[in-house]
Each structure stands twice: as structure tokens, then as C-alpha cells.
PDB file of C-alpha atoms in Angstrom:
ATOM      1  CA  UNK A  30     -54.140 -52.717  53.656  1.00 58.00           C
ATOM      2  CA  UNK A  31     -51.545 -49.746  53.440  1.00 64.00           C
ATOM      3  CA  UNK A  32     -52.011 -46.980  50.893  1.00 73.00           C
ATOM      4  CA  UNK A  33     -50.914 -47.930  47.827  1.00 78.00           C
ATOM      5  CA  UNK A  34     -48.668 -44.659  46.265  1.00 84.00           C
ATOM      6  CA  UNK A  35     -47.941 -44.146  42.578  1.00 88.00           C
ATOM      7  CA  UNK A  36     -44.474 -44.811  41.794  1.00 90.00           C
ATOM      8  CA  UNK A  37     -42.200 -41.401  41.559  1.00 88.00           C
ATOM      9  CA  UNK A  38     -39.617 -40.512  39.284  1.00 85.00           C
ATOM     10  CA  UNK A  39     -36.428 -38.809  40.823  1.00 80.00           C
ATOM     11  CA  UNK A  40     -34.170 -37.111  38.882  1.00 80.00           C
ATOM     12  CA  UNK A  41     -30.545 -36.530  39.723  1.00 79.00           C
ATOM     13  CA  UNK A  42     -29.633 -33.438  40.747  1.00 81.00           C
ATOM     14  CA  UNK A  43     -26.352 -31.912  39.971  1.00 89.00           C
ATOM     15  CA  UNK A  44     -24.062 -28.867  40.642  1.00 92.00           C
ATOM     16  CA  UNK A  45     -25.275 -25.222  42.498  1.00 96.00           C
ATOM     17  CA  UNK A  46     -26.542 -22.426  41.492  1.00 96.00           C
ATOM     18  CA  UNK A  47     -25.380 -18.647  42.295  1.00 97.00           C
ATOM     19  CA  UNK A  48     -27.014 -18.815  45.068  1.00 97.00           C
ATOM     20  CA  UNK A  49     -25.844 -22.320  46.991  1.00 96.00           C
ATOM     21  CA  UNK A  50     -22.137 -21.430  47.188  1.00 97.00           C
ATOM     22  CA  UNK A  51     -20.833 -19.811  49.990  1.00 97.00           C
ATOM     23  CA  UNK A  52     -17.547 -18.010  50.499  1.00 98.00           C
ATOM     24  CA  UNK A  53     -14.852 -20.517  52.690  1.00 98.00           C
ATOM     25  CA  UNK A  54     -16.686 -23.900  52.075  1.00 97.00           C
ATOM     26  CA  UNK A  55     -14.743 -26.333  51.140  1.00 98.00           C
ATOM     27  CA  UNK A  56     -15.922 -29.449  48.677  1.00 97.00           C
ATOM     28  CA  UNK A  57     -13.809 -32.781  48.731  1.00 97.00           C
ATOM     29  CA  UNK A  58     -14.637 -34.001  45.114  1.00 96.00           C
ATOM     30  CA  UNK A  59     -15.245 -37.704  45.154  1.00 95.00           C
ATOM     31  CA  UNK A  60     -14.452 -40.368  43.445  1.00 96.00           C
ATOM     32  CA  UNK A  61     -10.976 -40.106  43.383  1.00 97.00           C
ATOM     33  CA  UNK A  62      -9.149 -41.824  40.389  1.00 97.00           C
ATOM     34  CA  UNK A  63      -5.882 -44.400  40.302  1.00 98.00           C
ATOM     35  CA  UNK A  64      -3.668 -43.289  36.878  1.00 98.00           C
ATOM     36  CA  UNK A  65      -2.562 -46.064  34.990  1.00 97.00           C
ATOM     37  CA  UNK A  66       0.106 -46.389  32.547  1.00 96.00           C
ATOM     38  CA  UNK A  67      -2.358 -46.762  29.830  1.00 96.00           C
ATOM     39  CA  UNK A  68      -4.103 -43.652  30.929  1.00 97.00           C
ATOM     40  CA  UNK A  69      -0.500 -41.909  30.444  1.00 96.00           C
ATOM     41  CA  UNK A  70       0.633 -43.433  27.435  1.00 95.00           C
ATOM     42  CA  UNK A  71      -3.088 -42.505  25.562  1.00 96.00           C
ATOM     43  CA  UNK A  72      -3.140 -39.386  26.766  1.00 96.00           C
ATOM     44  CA  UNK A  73       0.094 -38.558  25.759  1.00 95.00           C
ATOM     45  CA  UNK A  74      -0.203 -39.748  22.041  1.00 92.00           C
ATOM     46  CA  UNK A  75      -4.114 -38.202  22.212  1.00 95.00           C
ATOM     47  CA  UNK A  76      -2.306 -34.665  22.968  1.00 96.00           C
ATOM     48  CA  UNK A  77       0.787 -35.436  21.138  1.00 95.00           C
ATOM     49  CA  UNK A  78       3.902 -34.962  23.506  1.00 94.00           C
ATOM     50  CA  UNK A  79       6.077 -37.432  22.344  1.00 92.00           C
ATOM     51  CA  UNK A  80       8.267 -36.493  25.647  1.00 95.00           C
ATOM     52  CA  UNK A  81      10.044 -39.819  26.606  1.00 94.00           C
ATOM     53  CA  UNK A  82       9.817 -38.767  30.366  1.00 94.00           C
ATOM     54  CA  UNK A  83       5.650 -40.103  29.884  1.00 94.00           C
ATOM     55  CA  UNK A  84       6.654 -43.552  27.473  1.00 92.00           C
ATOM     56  CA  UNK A  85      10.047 -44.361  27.849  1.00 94.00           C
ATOM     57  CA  UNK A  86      11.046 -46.738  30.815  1.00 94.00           C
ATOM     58  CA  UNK A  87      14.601 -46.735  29.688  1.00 97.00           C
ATOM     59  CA  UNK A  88      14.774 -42.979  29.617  1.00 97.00           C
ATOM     60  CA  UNK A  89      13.193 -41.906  32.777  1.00 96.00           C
ATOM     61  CA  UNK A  90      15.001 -44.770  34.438  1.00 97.00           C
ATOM     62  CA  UNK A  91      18.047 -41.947  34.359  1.00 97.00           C
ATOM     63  CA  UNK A  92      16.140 -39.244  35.027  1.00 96.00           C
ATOM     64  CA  UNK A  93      16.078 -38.252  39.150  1.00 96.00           C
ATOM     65  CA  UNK A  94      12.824 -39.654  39.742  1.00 97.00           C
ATOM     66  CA  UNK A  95      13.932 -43.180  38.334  1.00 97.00           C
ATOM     67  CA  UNK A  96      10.485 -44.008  36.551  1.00 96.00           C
ATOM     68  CA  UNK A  97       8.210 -42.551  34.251  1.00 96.00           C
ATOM     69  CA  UNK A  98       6.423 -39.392  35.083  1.00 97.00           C
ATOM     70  CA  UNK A  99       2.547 -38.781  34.389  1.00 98.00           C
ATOM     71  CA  UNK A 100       1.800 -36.385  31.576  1.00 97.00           C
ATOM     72  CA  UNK A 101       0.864 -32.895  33.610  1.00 96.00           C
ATOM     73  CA  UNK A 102      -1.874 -32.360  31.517  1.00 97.00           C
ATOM     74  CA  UNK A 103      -3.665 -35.597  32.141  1.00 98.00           C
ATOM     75  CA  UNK A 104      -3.653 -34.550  35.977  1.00 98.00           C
ATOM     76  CA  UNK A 105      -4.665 -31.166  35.491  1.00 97.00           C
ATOM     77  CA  UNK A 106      -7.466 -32.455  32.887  1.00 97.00           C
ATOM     78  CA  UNK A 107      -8.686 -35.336  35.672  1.00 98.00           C
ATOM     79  CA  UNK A 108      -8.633 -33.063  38.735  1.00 98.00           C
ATOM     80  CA  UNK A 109     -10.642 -30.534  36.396  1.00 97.00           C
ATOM     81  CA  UNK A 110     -12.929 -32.881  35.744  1.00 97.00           C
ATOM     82  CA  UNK A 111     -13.482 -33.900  39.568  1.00 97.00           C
ATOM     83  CA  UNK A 112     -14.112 -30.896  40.438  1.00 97.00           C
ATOM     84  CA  UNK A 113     -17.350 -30.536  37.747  1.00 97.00           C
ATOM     85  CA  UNK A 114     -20.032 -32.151  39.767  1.00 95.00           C
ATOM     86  CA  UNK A 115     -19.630 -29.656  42.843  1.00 95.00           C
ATOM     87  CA  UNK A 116     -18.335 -26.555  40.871  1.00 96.00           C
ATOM     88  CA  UNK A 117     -19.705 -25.891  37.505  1.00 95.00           C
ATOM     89  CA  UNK A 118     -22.045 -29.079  36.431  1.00 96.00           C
ATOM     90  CA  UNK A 119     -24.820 -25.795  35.929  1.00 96.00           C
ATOM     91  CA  UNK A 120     -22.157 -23.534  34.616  1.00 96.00           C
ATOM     92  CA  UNK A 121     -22.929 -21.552  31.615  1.00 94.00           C
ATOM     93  CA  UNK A 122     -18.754 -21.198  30.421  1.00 95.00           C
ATOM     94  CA  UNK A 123     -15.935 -21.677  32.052  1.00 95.00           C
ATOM     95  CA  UNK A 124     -14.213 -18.307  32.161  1.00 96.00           C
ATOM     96  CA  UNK A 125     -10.472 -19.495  32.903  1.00 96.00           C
ATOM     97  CA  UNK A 126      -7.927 -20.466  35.213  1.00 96.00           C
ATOM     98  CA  UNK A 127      -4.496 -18.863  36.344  1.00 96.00           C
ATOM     99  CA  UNK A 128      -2.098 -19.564  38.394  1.00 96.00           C
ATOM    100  CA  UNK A 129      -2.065 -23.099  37.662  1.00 98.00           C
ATOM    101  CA  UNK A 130       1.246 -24.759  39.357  1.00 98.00           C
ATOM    102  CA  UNK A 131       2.652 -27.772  39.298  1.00 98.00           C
ATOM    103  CA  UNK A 132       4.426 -28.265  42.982  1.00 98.00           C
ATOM    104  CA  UNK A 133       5.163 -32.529  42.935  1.00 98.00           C
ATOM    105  CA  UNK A 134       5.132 -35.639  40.282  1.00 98.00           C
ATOM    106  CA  UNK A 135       3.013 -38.028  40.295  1.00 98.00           C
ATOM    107  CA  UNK A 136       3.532 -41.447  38.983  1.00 98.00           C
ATOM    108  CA  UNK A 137       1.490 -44.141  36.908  1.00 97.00           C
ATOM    109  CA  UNK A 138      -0.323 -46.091  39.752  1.00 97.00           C
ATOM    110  CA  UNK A 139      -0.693 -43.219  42.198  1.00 98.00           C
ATOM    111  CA  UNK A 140      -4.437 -42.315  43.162  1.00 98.00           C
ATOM    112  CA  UNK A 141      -5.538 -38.764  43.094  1.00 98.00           C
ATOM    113  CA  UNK A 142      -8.069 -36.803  44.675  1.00 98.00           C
ATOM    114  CA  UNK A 143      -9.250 -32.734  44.542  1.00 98.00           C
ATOM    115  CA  UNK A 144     -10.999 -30.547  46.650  1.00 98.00           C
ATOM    116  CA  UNK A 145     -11.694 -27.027  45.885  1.00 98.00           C
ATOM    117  CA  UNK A 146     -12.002 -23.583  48.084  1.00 98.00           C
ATOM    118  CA  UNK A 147     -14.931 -21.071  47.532  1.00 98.00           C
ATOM    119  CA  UNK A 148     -13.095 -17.425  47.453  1.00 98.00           C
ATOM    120  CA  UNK A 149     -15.511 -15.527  45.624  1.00 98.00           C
ATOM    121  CA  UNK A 150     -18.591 -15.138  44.882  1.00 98.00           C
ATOM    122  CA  UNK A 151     -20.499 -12.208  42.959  1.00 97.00           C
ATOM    123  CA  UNK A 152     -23.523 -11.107  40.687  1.00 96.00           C
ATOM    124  CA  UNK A 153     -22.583 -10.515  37.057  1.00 95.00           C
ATOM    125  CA  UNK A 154     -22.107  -6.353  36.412  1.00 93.00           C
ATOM    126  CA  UNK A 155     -23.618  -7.770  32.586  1.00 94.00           C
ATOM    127  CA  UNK A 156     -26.022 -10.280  33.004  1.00 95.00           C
ATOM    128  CA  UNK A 157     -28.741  -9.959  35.960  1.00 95.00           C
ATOM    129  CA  UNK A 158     -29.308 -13.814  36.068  1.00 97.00           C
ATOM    130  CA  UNK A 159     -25.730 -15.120  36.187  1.00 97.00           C
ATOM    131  CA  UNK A 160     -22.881 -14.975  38.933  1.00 97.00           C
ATOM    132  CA  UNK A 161     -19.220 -15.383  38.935  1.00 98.00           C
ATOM    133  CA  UNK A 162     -17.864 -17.722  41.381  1.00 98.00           C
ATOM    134  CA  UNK A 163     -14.100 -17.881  41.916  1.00 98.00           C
ATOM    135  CA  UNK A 164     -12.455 -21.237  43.376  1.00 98.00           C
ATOM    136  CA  UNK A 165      -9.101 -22.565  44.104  1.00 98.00           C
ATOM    137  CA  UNK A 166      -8.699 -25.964  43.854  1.00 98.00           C
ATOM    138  CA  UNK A 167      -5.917 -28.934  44.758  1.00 98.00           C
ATOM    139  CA  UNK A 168      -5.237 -31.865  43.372  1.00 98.00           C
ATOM    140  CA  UNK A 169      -3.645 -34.353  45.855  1.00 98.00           C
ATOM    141  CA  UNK A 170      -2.244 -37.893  45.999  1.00 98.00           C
ATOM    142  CA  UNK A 171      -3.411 -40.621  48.320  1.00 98.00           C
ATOM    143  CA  UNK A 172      -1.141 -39.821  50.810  1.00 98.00           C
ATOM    144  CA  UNK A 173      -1.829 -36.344  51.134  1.00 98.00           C
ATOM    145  CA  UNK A 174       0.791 -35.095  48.818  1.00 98.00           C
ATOM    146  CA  UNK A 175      -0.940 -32.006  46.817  1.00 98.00           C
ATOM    147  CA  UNK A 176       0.673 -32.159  43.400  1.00 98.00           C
ATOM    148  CA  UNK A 177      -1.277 -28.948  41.073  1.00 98.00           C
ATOM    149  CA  UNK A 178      -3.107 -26.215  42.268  1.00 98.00           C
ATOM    150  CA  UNK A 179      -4.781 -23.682  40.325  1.00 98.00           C
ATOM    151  CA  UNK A 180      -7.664 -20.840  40.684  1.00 98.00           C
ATOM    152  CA  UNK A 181     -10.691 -21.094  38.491  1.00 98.00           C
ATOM    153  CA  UNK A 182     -13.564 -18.502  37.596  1.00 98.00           C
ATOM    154  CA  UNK A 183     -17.104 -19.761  36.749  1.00 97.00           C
ATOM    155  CA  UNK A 184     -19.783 -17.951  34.607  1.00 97.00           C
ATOM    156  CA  UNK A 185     -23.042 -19.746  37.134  1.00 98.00           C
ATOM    157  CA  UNK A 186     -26.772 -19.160  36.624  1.00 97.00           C
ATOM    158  CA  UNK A 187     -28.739 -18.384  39.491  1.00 97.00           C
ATOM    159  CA  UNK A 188     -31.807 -20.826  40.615  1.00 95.00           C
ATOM    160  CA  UNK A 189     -34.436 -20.590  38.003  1.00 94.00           C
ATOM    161  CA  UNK A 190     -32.684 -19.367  35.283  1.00 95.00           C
ATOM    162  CA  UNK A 191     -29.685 -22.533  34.336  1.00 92.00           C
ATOM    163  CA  UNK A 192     -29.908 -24.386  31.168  1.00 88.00           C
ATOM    164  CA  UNK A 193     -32.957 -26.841  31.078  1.00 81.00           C
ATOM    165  CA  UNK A 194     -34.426 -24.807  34.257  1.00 85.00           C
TER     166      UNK A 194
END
């Protein structure tokens, strides 16, 4: 008869420490996420830009991209968010972005992806158990076209010493 083990309970396991990022890698955030029109038009009326570019068929019909343009925010808020498993799920704050550019549209119905760039990495000069850890991240359509990019800095606790350690 084969040994008979007690049952284990795994937990999930999210996000690095200080100490499990390394300057140059490179993390291709998964899953990626297909915008909908209904994704646009809530978002929009959520964060209350009324611009008829996002709603208005009609409208952006005359504009030179012929079609109704996803709300810029709404992609910079989802490729944020991909990012958050790989970059700052054990973050203690978020300390900012900048230089945060917008470089193509994207449309309702295109799918969009991120991956984000290690560039720095360094103890805090305040607080002995905490890090900063710089990234620079793109957002990209399905077909490669990289629509925002933007540089983020971290506030990361190192092993032993994150929330809930």
C-alpha cells in the first residue's frame, strides 16, 4: 500500500521582493485584455470626459481615424494594472510615474498587452527594510503596435519584512 500523505495547503504566491528583481529583466505581463466598447463608454462616464471622440460614432466618424477612439486613461489604468502581479503585488506605495506618453490609438476591440523593463534597483537611504525599484513599462496592441509607455518607481519590501510576512 503506498504512503498515505496528509493533504497540503498551497498558497499563491505573488509579486517580488527587493531582492528578486534584477536590473535588465524583462517581464511580459499576462493575460492580456480585448477593450470593448462598453469598457470605453463606462469608463468614460466613471471618470467623466464627456469627449465625443470616446461615445460618439457620428463624431469620430469625421475625425482622421474614422471611429471612436479608446479613452487614454482606461489604457493607461489596464496596462497599470497588468503590470501589478510581476511589479508591485508586495509593494508598500506606489511612488509615481513620469514620462508617461501616448505614441498610437487604440480602438474598441483591439487587445492589449504590457511588459515592463527593470532599470533600477536600490536600498531605501530612509528605511533599512524597503527598496526602490524603477521600471519602464509598454503597453502594446496585438500586433505589436506599442501604444503608452511610461516609467514607474516602486516603494518594495525586502523578503521577510512585506505586509502579512
Amino acid at each position: 500500500m503506498p504512503d498515505v500523505q496528509e493533504p497540503r495547503t498551497i498558497v499563491a504566491d505573488l509579486g517580488r521582493y527587493l531582492e528578486d528583481f534584477t536590473v535588465g529583466d524583462v517581464y511580459e505581463h499576462r493575460p492580456g485584455r480585448t477593450i470593448t466598447e462598453a469598457d470605453n463608454i463606462q469608463f468614460s462616464l466613471l471618470t467623466m470626459n464627456r469627449h465625443p471622440m470616446h461615445c460618439d460614432h457620428a463624431f469620430a466618424e469625421k475625425s482622421e481615424f474614422g471611429k471612436p477612439l479608446v479613452n487614454s486613461g482606461l489604457t493607461l489604468a489596464m496596462v497599470l494594472g497588468m503590470t501589478v502581479d510581476d511589479v508591485s503585488y508586495k509593494s508598500v506605495a506606489n511612488l509615481g510615474w513620469k514620462e508617461i506618453k501616448l505614441v498610437a490609438p487604440v480602438f474598441p476591440g483591439d487587445t492589449i498587452y504590457a511588459r515592463s523593463k527593470v532599470l533600477d534597483v536600490r536600498e531605501s537611504k530612509k528605511r533599512p527594510t524597503q527598496g526602490i525599484v524603477t521600471t519602464y513599462t509598454e503597453g502594446y496592441k496585438a500586433d505589436g503596435t506599442v501604444f503608452v509607455t511610461f516609467e514607474r518607481a516602486s516603494l518594495v519590501p525586502k523578503r521577510g519584512h512585506g505586509i502579512g510576512d
